[in-house]
Amino acid sequence: MNLTELNKIAAAMVAPGKGILAADESSGTIKKRFDAIGVESTETNRRDYREMLFRSKEAMSQYISGVILYDETIWQDAKDGTPLVKLIEQSGAIPGIKVDEGTQALPMCPGELVTVGLDKLAERLKKYYDRGARFAKWRAVIDIGSGIPSMTAISVNAHALARYAALCQAAQIVPIVEPEVLMDGDHDIDRCFEVTSRVLNMTFQELRVQRVALEGMVLKPNMAVSGKKCAKQASVEEVAEKTIRLLKACVPAAVPGIAFLSGGQSDQEATAHLNAMHKLGPLPWGLTFSYGRALQAAPQKAWSGKAENVAAGQRAFSHRARMNGLASKGEWQSSLEQKAA
Ligand code: 13P
């Protein structure tokens, strides 16, 4: 392992003004997104859609530091035969790959999940590295509900995240460690804070036990937010203040960067929250976005599967990328959204 090189890549992934495009939806998830815009989820349509994003010059060269790909996409070529990975590299962004294989029910723990995909991971990482991937992602899912999460779910998922992270570093790939506490329930922000804190503490404990070099990873956490069905929704300022307090307590300063998931927040909420956190600086780590839905909902709608809408889709993507790029420096204002509308 060359830690200096891993650290350089991790730092580039969270460079100020830039963030990560999470375009690694599984075939099942992208079908759901396409269903919503009336587009059939064929291999060609998935390719065309992602090619549109990766050819968005403004977004990709100025605001996107890296792209997380799904296995199908990393092997695909653009319409003109250029590998999609090459398009990303040519734009100046770093290609990354989702390597977990989704979740399974966790035995003895009703309603809870464990992320799988460790078997043969070392061999797969080597192939992804040879294709150009320089970072990877593994997502653990923790749900909040009555009597959950259990210590068992937190512990087995943290263990798997650390196993994955160690394998990545041994393969000279920067691991994005993503323990996602879902925002689906009716819990309040303080319960989210408390659960996320337990999850992060256990995750870093496992990372240490398994000798993962903190300098060569990126953390992808949820923010501390109210559950979607909670009657009392926390303000932008409260989310920012509690998230930063939580991260300062749980994430060592040796970690070069933190890149949030959007998790079901609206596009503007995700931007406003990141921006507000930067008002609370200085911060010990790089802090940016690694959004899926909050970067792609607008371009998906603008594109709607039609070749004549590609320019509109790219404009919508560039706008959201720019807004989040500004937020990653605390320079976003809501008036910039209205101007673009
Ligand atoms: P969302 O921003 O849509 O939550 O997706 C990010 C991601 O990569 C989840 O694993």
mmCIF file of C-alpha atoms in Angstrom, residues 13-252:
data_model
loop_
_atom_site.group_PDB
_atom_site.id
_atom_site.type_symbol
_atom_site.label_atom_id
_atom_site.label_comp_id
_atom_site.label_asym_id
_atom_site.label_seq_id
_atom_site.Cartn_x
_atom_site.Cartn_y
_atom_site.Cartn_z
ATOM 1 C CA MET A 13 -12.061 13.735 -3.866
ATOM 2 C CA VAL A 14 -12.975 16.353 -1.258
ATOM 3 C CA ALA A 15 -11.141 19.379 -2.711
ATOM 4 C CA PRO A 16 -12.895 22.682 -1.866
ATOM 5 C CA GLY A 17 -15.499 23.617 -4.487
ATOM 6 C CA LYS A 18 -15.901 20.031 -5.700
ATOM 7 C CA GLY A 19 -17.763 16.893 -4.676
ATOM 8 C CA ILE A 20 -18.696 13.414 -5.800
ATOM 9 C CA LEU A 21 -21.452 12.344 -8.186
ATOM 10 C CA ALA A 22 -23.010 9.121 -6.922
ATOM 11 C CA ALA A 23 -24.179 7.525 -10.185
ATOM 12 C CA ASP A 24 -23.941 3.971 -8.874
ATOM 13 C CA GLU A 25 -27.629 3.109 -8.709
ATOM 14 C CA SER A 26 -28.143 -0.635 -8.997
ATOM 15 C CA SER A 27 -30.233 -1.839 -11.936
ATOM 16 C CA GLY A 28 -33.240 -2.057 -9.595
ATOM 17 C CA THR A 29 -32.833 1.496 -8.298
ATOM 18 C CA ILE A 30 -32.210 3.127 -11.683
ATOM 19 C CA LYS A 31 -35.352 1.352 -12.971
ATOM 20 C CA LYS A 32 -37.343 3.076 -10.226
ATOM 21 C CA ARG A 33 -35.849 6.456 -11.226
ATOM 22 C CA PHE A 34 -36.568 5.806 -14.920
ATOM 23 C CA ASP A 35 -40.123 4.633 -14.161
ATOM 24 C CA ALA A 36 -40.738 8.035 -12.554
ATOM 25 C CA ILE A 37 -39.822 9.834 -15.805
ATOM 26 C CA GLY A 38 -41.454 7.293 -18.124
ATOM 27 C CA VAL A 39 -38.233 5.855 -19.545
ATOM 28 C CA GLU A 40 -37.709 2.149 -20.089
ATOM 29 C CA SER A 41 -34.674 0.854 -18.164
ATOM 30 C CA THR A 42 -32.694 -0.787 -20.985
ATOM 31 C CA GLU A 43 -28.914 -1.107 -21.034
ATOM 32 C CA THR A 44 -28.740 1.465 -23.857
ATOM 33 C CA ASN A 45 -30.953 3.993 -22.065
ATOM 34 C CA ARG A 46 -28.900 3.628 -18.881
ATOM 35 C CA ARG A 47 -25.743 4.180 -20.935
ATOM 36 C CA ASP A 48 -27.195 7.195 -22.783
ATOM 37 C CA TYR A 49 -28.341 8.791 -19.542
ATOM 38 C CA ARG A 50 -25.006 8.375 -17.799
ATOM 39 C CA GLU A 51 -23.104 9.434 -20.904
ATOM 40 C CA MET A 52 -25.136 12.662 -20.853
ATOM 41 C CA LEU A 53 -23.971 13.319 -17.274
ATOM 42 C CA PHE A 54 -20.315 12.465 -17.898
ATOM 43 C CA ARG A 55 -20.226 14.691 -20.999
ATOM 44 C CA SER A 56 -21.531 17.720 -19.037
ATOM 45 C CA LYS A 57 -18.359 19.767 -19.447
ATOM 46 C CA GLU A 58 -19.069 22.550 -16.976
ATOM 47 C CA ALA A 59 -20.225 20.261 -14.166
ATOM 48 C CA MET A 60 -17.597 17.605 -14.630
ATOM 49 C CA SER A 61 -14.563 19.848 -15.061
ATOM 50 C CA GLN A 62 -15.398 22.423 -12.375
ATOM 51 C CA TYR A 63 -17.565 20.888 -9.654
ATOM 52 C CA ILE A 64 -17.244 17.099 -9.765
ATOM 53 C CA SER A 65 -14.137 15.518 -8.250
ATOM 54 C CA GLY A 66 -15.157 11.888 -8.744
ATOM 55 C CA VAL A 67 -17.952 9.645 -9.986
ATOM 56 C CA ILE A 68 -19.154 6.457 -8.313
ATOM 57 C CA LEU A 69 -20.086 3.916 -10.981
ATOM 58 C CA TYR A 70 -22.122 0.714 -10.922
ATOM 59 C CA ASP A 71 -20.509 -2.484 -12.236
ATOM 60 C CA GLU A 72 -22.466 -2.367 -15.507
ATOM 61 C CA THR A 73 -21.371 1.230 -16.201
ATOM 62 C CA ILE A 74 -17.659 0.775 -15.601
ATOM 63 C CA TRP A 75 -17.535 -1.733 -18.483
ATOM 64 C CA GLN A 76 -19.728 0.307 -20.862
ATOM 65 C CA ASP A 77 -18.610 2.402 -23.820
ATOM 66 C CA ALA A 78 -20.148 5.696 -24.948
ATOM 67 C CA LYS A 79 -22.071 5.763 -28.236
ATOM 68 C CA ASP A 80 -18.842 6.622 -30.124
ATOM 69 C CA GLY A 81 -16.971 3.710 -28.548
ATOM 70 C CA THR A 82 -15.029 5.663 -25.888
ATOM 71 C CA PRO A 83 -15.143 3.836 -22.540
ATOM 72 C CA LEU A 84 -17.307 5.820 -20.090
ATOM 73 C CA VAL A 85 -14.413 5.632 -17.624
ATOM 74 C CA LYS A 86 -12.258 7.535 -20.156
ATOM 75 C CA LEU A 87 -14.891 10.294 -20.446
ATOM 76 C CA ILE A 88 -14.695 10.775 -16.703
ATOM 77 C CA GLU A 89 -10.891 10.803 -16.693
ATOM 78 C CA GLN A 90 -10.780 13.256 -19.619
ATOM 79 C CA SER A 91 -13.005 15.663 -17.690
ATOM 80 C CA GLY A 92 -10.474 15.667 -14.850
ATOM 81 C CA ALA A 93 -12.652 13.660 -12.438
ATOM 82 C CA ILE A 94 -11.684 10.375 -10.771
ATOM 83 C CA PRO A 95 -13.611 7.171 -11.546
ATOM 84 C CA GLY A 96 -14.849 5.138 -8.575
ATOM 85 C CA ILE A 97 -16.855 1.944 -8.197
ATOM 86 C CA LYS A 98 -19.571 0.638 -5.879
ATOM 87 C CA VAL A 99 -18.381 -2.776 -4.756
ATOM 88 C CA ASP A 100 -20.929 -3.949 -2.234
ATOM 89 C CA GLU A 101 -23.541 -6.392 -3.512
ATOM 90 C CA GLY A 102 -26.511 -4.959 -1.674
ATOM 91 C CA THR A 103 -28.153 -6.041 1.554
ATOM 92 C CA GLN A 104 -29.602 -9.236 3.003
ATOM 93 C CA ALA A 105 -31.834 -9.841 6.002
ATOM 94 C CA LEU A 106 -29.702 -10.127 9.151
ATOM 95 C CA PRO A 107 -30.397 -13.472 10.864
ATOM 96 C CA MET A 108 -31.891 -13.222 14.390
ATOM 97 C CA CYS A 109 -32.517 -9.491 13.915
ATOM 98 C CA PRO A 110 -35.998 -8.960 12.453
ATOM 99 C CA GLY A 111 -36.240 -5.925 10.194
ATOM 100 C CA GLU A 112 -32.485 -5.356 10.025
ATOM 101 C CA LEU A 113 -30.007 -5.719 7.181
ATOM 102 C CA VAL A 114 -26.384 -6.586 6.590
ATOM 103 C CA THR A 115 -24.451 -5.545 3.497
ATOM 104 C CA VAL A 116 -22.815 -8.388 1.562
ATOM 105 C CA GLY A 117 -20.116 -8.715 -1.103
ATOM 106 C CA LEU A 118 -16.839 -9.533 0.677
ATOM 107 C CA ASP A 119 -16.349 -12.914 -1.013
ATOM 108 C CA LYS A 120 -13.932 -12.559 -3.952
ATOM 109 C CA LEU A 121 -13.730 -8.795 -3.316
ATOM 110 C CA ALA A 122 -9.924 -8.781 -3.606
ATOM 111 C CA GLU A 123 -10.112 -10.230 -7.147
ATOM 112 C CA ARG A 124 -12.851 -7.803 -8.183
ATOM 113 C CA LEU A 125 -10.902 -4.806 -6.848
ATOM 114 C CA LYS A 126 -7.920 -5.744 -8.981
ATOM 115 C CA LYS A 127 -10.081 -5.792 -12.127
ATOM 116 C CA TYR A 128 -11.667 -2.449 -11.233
ATOM 117 C CA TYR A 129 -8.243 -0.908 -10.593
ATOM 118 C CA ASP A 130 -7.017 -2.098 -13.996
ATOM 119 C CA ARG A 131 -10.090 -0.484 -15.584
ATOM 120 C CA GLY A 132 -9.275 2.867 -13.911
ATOM 121 C CA ALA A 133 -11.145 2.930 -10.580
ATOM 122 C CA ARG A 134 -9.149 4.744 -7.906
ATOM 123 C CA PHE A 135 -11.774 4.703 -5.169
ATOM 124 C CA ALA A 136 -14.650 2.450 -4.131
ATOM 125 C CA LYS A 137 -17.845 2.586 -2.122
ATOM 126 C CA TRP A 138 -19.562 0.190 0.296
ATOM 127 C CA ARG A 139 -22.881 1.176 1.874
ATOM 128 C CA ALA A 140 -24.158 -0.193 5.167
ATOM 129 C CA VAL A 141 -27.803 0.511 5.998
ATOM 130 C CA ILE A 142 -29.026 1.146 9.533
ATOM 131 C CA ASP A 143 -32.727 1.728 10.097
ATOM 132 C CA ILE A 144 -34.232 3.516 13.088
ATOM 133 C CA GLY A 145 -37.500 2.126 14.476
ATOM 134 C CA SER A 146 -39.058 0.662 17.553
ATOM 135 C CA GLY A 147 -36.336 -1.421 19.227
ATOM 136 C CA ILE A 148 -33.870 -0.965 16.362
ATOM 137 C CA PRO A 149 -31.063 -0.606 15.502
ATOM 138 C CA SER A 150 -29.701 -3.500 17.532
ATOM 139 C CA MET A 151 -26.077 -3.601 18.661
ATOM 140 C CA THR A 152 -25.791 -6.691 16.458
ATOM 141 C CA ALA A 153 -26.723 -4.807 13.273
ATOM 142 C CA ILE A 154 -24.394 -1.918 14.072
ATOM 143 C CA SER A 155 -21.538 -4.251 14.900
ATOM 144 C CA VAL A 156 -21.738 -6.653 11.916
ATOM 145 C CA ASN A 157 -22.114 -3.788 9.463
ATOM 146 C CA ALA A 158 -19.144 -1.931 10.973
ATOM 147 C CA HIS A 159 -17.093 -5.121 10.781
ATOM 148 C CA ALA A 160 -17.942 -5.577 7.089
ATOM 149 C CA LEU A 161 -17.185 -1.921 6.312
ATOM 150 C CA ALA A 162 -13.740 -2.304 7.869
ATOM 151 C CA ARG A 163 -13.067 -5.606 6.044
ATOM 152 C CA TYR A 164 -13.955 -3.879 2.776
ATOM 153 C CA ALA A 165 -11.862 -0.787 3.577
ATOM 154 C CA ALA A 166 -8.757 -2.842 4.395
ATOM 155 C CA LEU A 167 -9.115 -4.854 1.167
ATOM 156 C CA CYS A 168 -9.453 -1.609 -0.824
ATOM 157 C CA GLN A 169 -6.318 -0.079 0.645
ATOM 158 C CA ALA A 170 -4.365 -3.277 0.013
ATOM 159 C CA ALA A 171 -5.491 -2.940 -3.641
ATOM 160 C CA GLN A 172 -4.394 0.743 -3.745
ATOM 161 C CA ILE A 173 -8.010 1.955 -3.905
ATOM 162 C CA VAL A 174 -9.412 4.639 -1.569
ATOM 163 C CA PRO A 175 -12.428 3.255 0.319
ATOM 164 C CA ILE A 176 -15.498 5.426 0.783
ATOM 165 C CA VAL A 177 -16.872 4.105 4.064
ATOM 166 C CA GLU A 178 -20.637 4.663 4.059
ATOM 167 C CA PRO A 179 -22.626 3.754 7.147
ATOM 168 C CA GLU A 180 -26.042 5.226 6.282
ATOM 169 C CA VAL A 181 -28.566 5.788 9.041
ATOM 170 C CA LEU A 182 -31.859 6.080 7.152
ATOM 171 C CA MET A 183 -34.103 9.135 7.528
ATOM 172 C CA ASP A 184 -37.296 7.208 6.715
ATOM 173 C CA GLY A 185 -38.898 7.023 10.163
ATOM 174 C CA ASP A 186 -40.817 9.365 12.447
ATOM 175 C CA HIS A 187 -37.893 9.834 14.872
ATOM 176 C CA ASP A 188 -36.630 13.299 15.747
ATOM 177 C CA ILE A 189 -33.201 14.767 15.027
ATOM 178 C CA ASP A 190 -31.874 13.911 18.494
ATOM 179 C CA ARG A 191 -32.594 10.234 17.990
ATOM 180 C CA CYS A 192 -30.833 10.390 14.610
ATOM 181 C CA PHE A 193 -27.893 12.096 16.352
ATOM 182 C CA GLU A 194 -27.702 9.431 19.028
ATOM 183 C CA VAL A 195 -27.922 6.458 16.629
ATOM 184 C CA THR A 196 -25.478 7.982 14.125
ATOM 185 C CA SER A 197 -23.035 8.626 16.929
ATOM 186 C CA ARG A 198 -23.158 4.949 18.006
ATOM 187 C CA VAL A 199 -22.772 3.827 14.385
ATOM 188 C CA LEU A 200 -19.783 6.091 13.694
ATOM 189 C CA ASN A 201 -18.039 5.165 16.928
ATOM 190 C CA MET A 202 -18.398 1.453 16.219
ATOM 191 C CA THR A 203 -17.289 1.939 12.607
ATOM 192 C CA PHE A 204 -14.086 3.751 13.606
ATOM 193 C CA GLN A 205 -13.408 1.163 16.293
ATOM 194 C CA GLU A 206 -13.547 -1.597 13.649
ATOM 195 C CA LEU A 207 -11.463 0.431 11.201
ATOM 196 C CA ARG A 208 -8.760 0.716 13.857
ATOM 197 C CA VAL A 209 -8.931 -2.961 14.840
ATOM 198 C CA GLN A 210 -8.514 -3.941 11.195
ATOM 199 C CA ARG A 211 -5.606 -1.503 10.683
ATOM 200 C CA VAL A 212 -7.258 0.685 8.076
ATOM 201 C CA ALA A 213 -5.186 3.862 7.508
ATOM 202 C CA LEU A 214 -7.546 6.719 8.289
ATOM 203 C CA GLU A 215 -5.454 9.052 6.103
ATOM 204 C CA GLY A 216 -6.373 6.981 3.052
ATOM 205 C CA MET A 217 -10.191 6.884 3.283
ATOM 206 C CA VAL A 218 -13.252 9.084 2.872
ATOM 207 C CA LEU A 219 -16.284 8.867 5.173
ATOM 208 C CA LYS A 220 -19.750 9.092 3.608
ATOM 209 C CA PRO A 221 -22.235 9.621 6.440
ATOM 210 C CA ASN A 222 -25.808 10.829 6.730
ATOM 211 C CA MET A 223 -26.394 14.219 8.291
ATOM 212 C CA ALA A 224 -28.162 14.527 11.641
ATOM 213 C CA VAL A 225 -31.708 15.212 10.429
ATOM 214 C CA SER A 226 -35.297 14.662 11.560
ATOM 215 C CA GLY A 227 -36.969 11.514 10.240
ATOM 216 C CA LYS A 228 -39.092 12.243 7.156
ATOM 217 C CA LYS A 229 -42.288 11.393 9.041
ATOM 218 C CA CYS A 230 -41.396 13.376 12.175
ATOM 219 C CA ALA A 231 -43.906 16.142 12.908
ATOM 220 C CA LYS A 232 -41.133 18.492 14.041
ATOM 221 C CA GLN A 233 -38.634 19.128 11.242
ATOM 222 C CA ALA A 234 -35.319 20.616 12.374
ATOM 223 C CA SER A 235 -34.207 23.900 10.791
ATOM 224 C CA VAL A 236 -31.218 24.187 8.449
ATOM 225 C CA GLU A 237 -29.183 25.782 11.263
ATOM 226 C CA GLU A 238 -30.037 22.993 13.712
ATOM 227 C CA VAL A 239 -29.096 20.290 11.192
ATOM 228 C CA ALA A 240 -25.792 22.021 10.484
ATOM 229 C CA GLU A 241 -24.937 22.612 14.143
ATOM 230 C CA LYS A 242 -25.831 19.072 15.295
ATOM 231 C CA THR A 243 -24.147 17.373 12.333
ATOM 232 C CA ILE A 244 -20.886 19.241 12.896
ATOM 233 C CA ARG A 245 -21.013 18.570 16.643
ATOM 234 C CA LEU A 246 -21.598 14.868 15.933
ATOM 235 C CA LEU A 247 -18.808 14.587 13.368
ATOM 236 C CA LYS A 248 -16.309 16.464 15.531
ATOM 237 C CA ALA A 249 -17.007 14.008 18.359
ATOM 238 C CA CYS A 250 -16.779 10.858 16.220
ATOM 239 C CA VAL A 251 -14.493 11.419 13.204
ATOM 240 C CA PRO A 252 -10.725 11.674 13.798
#
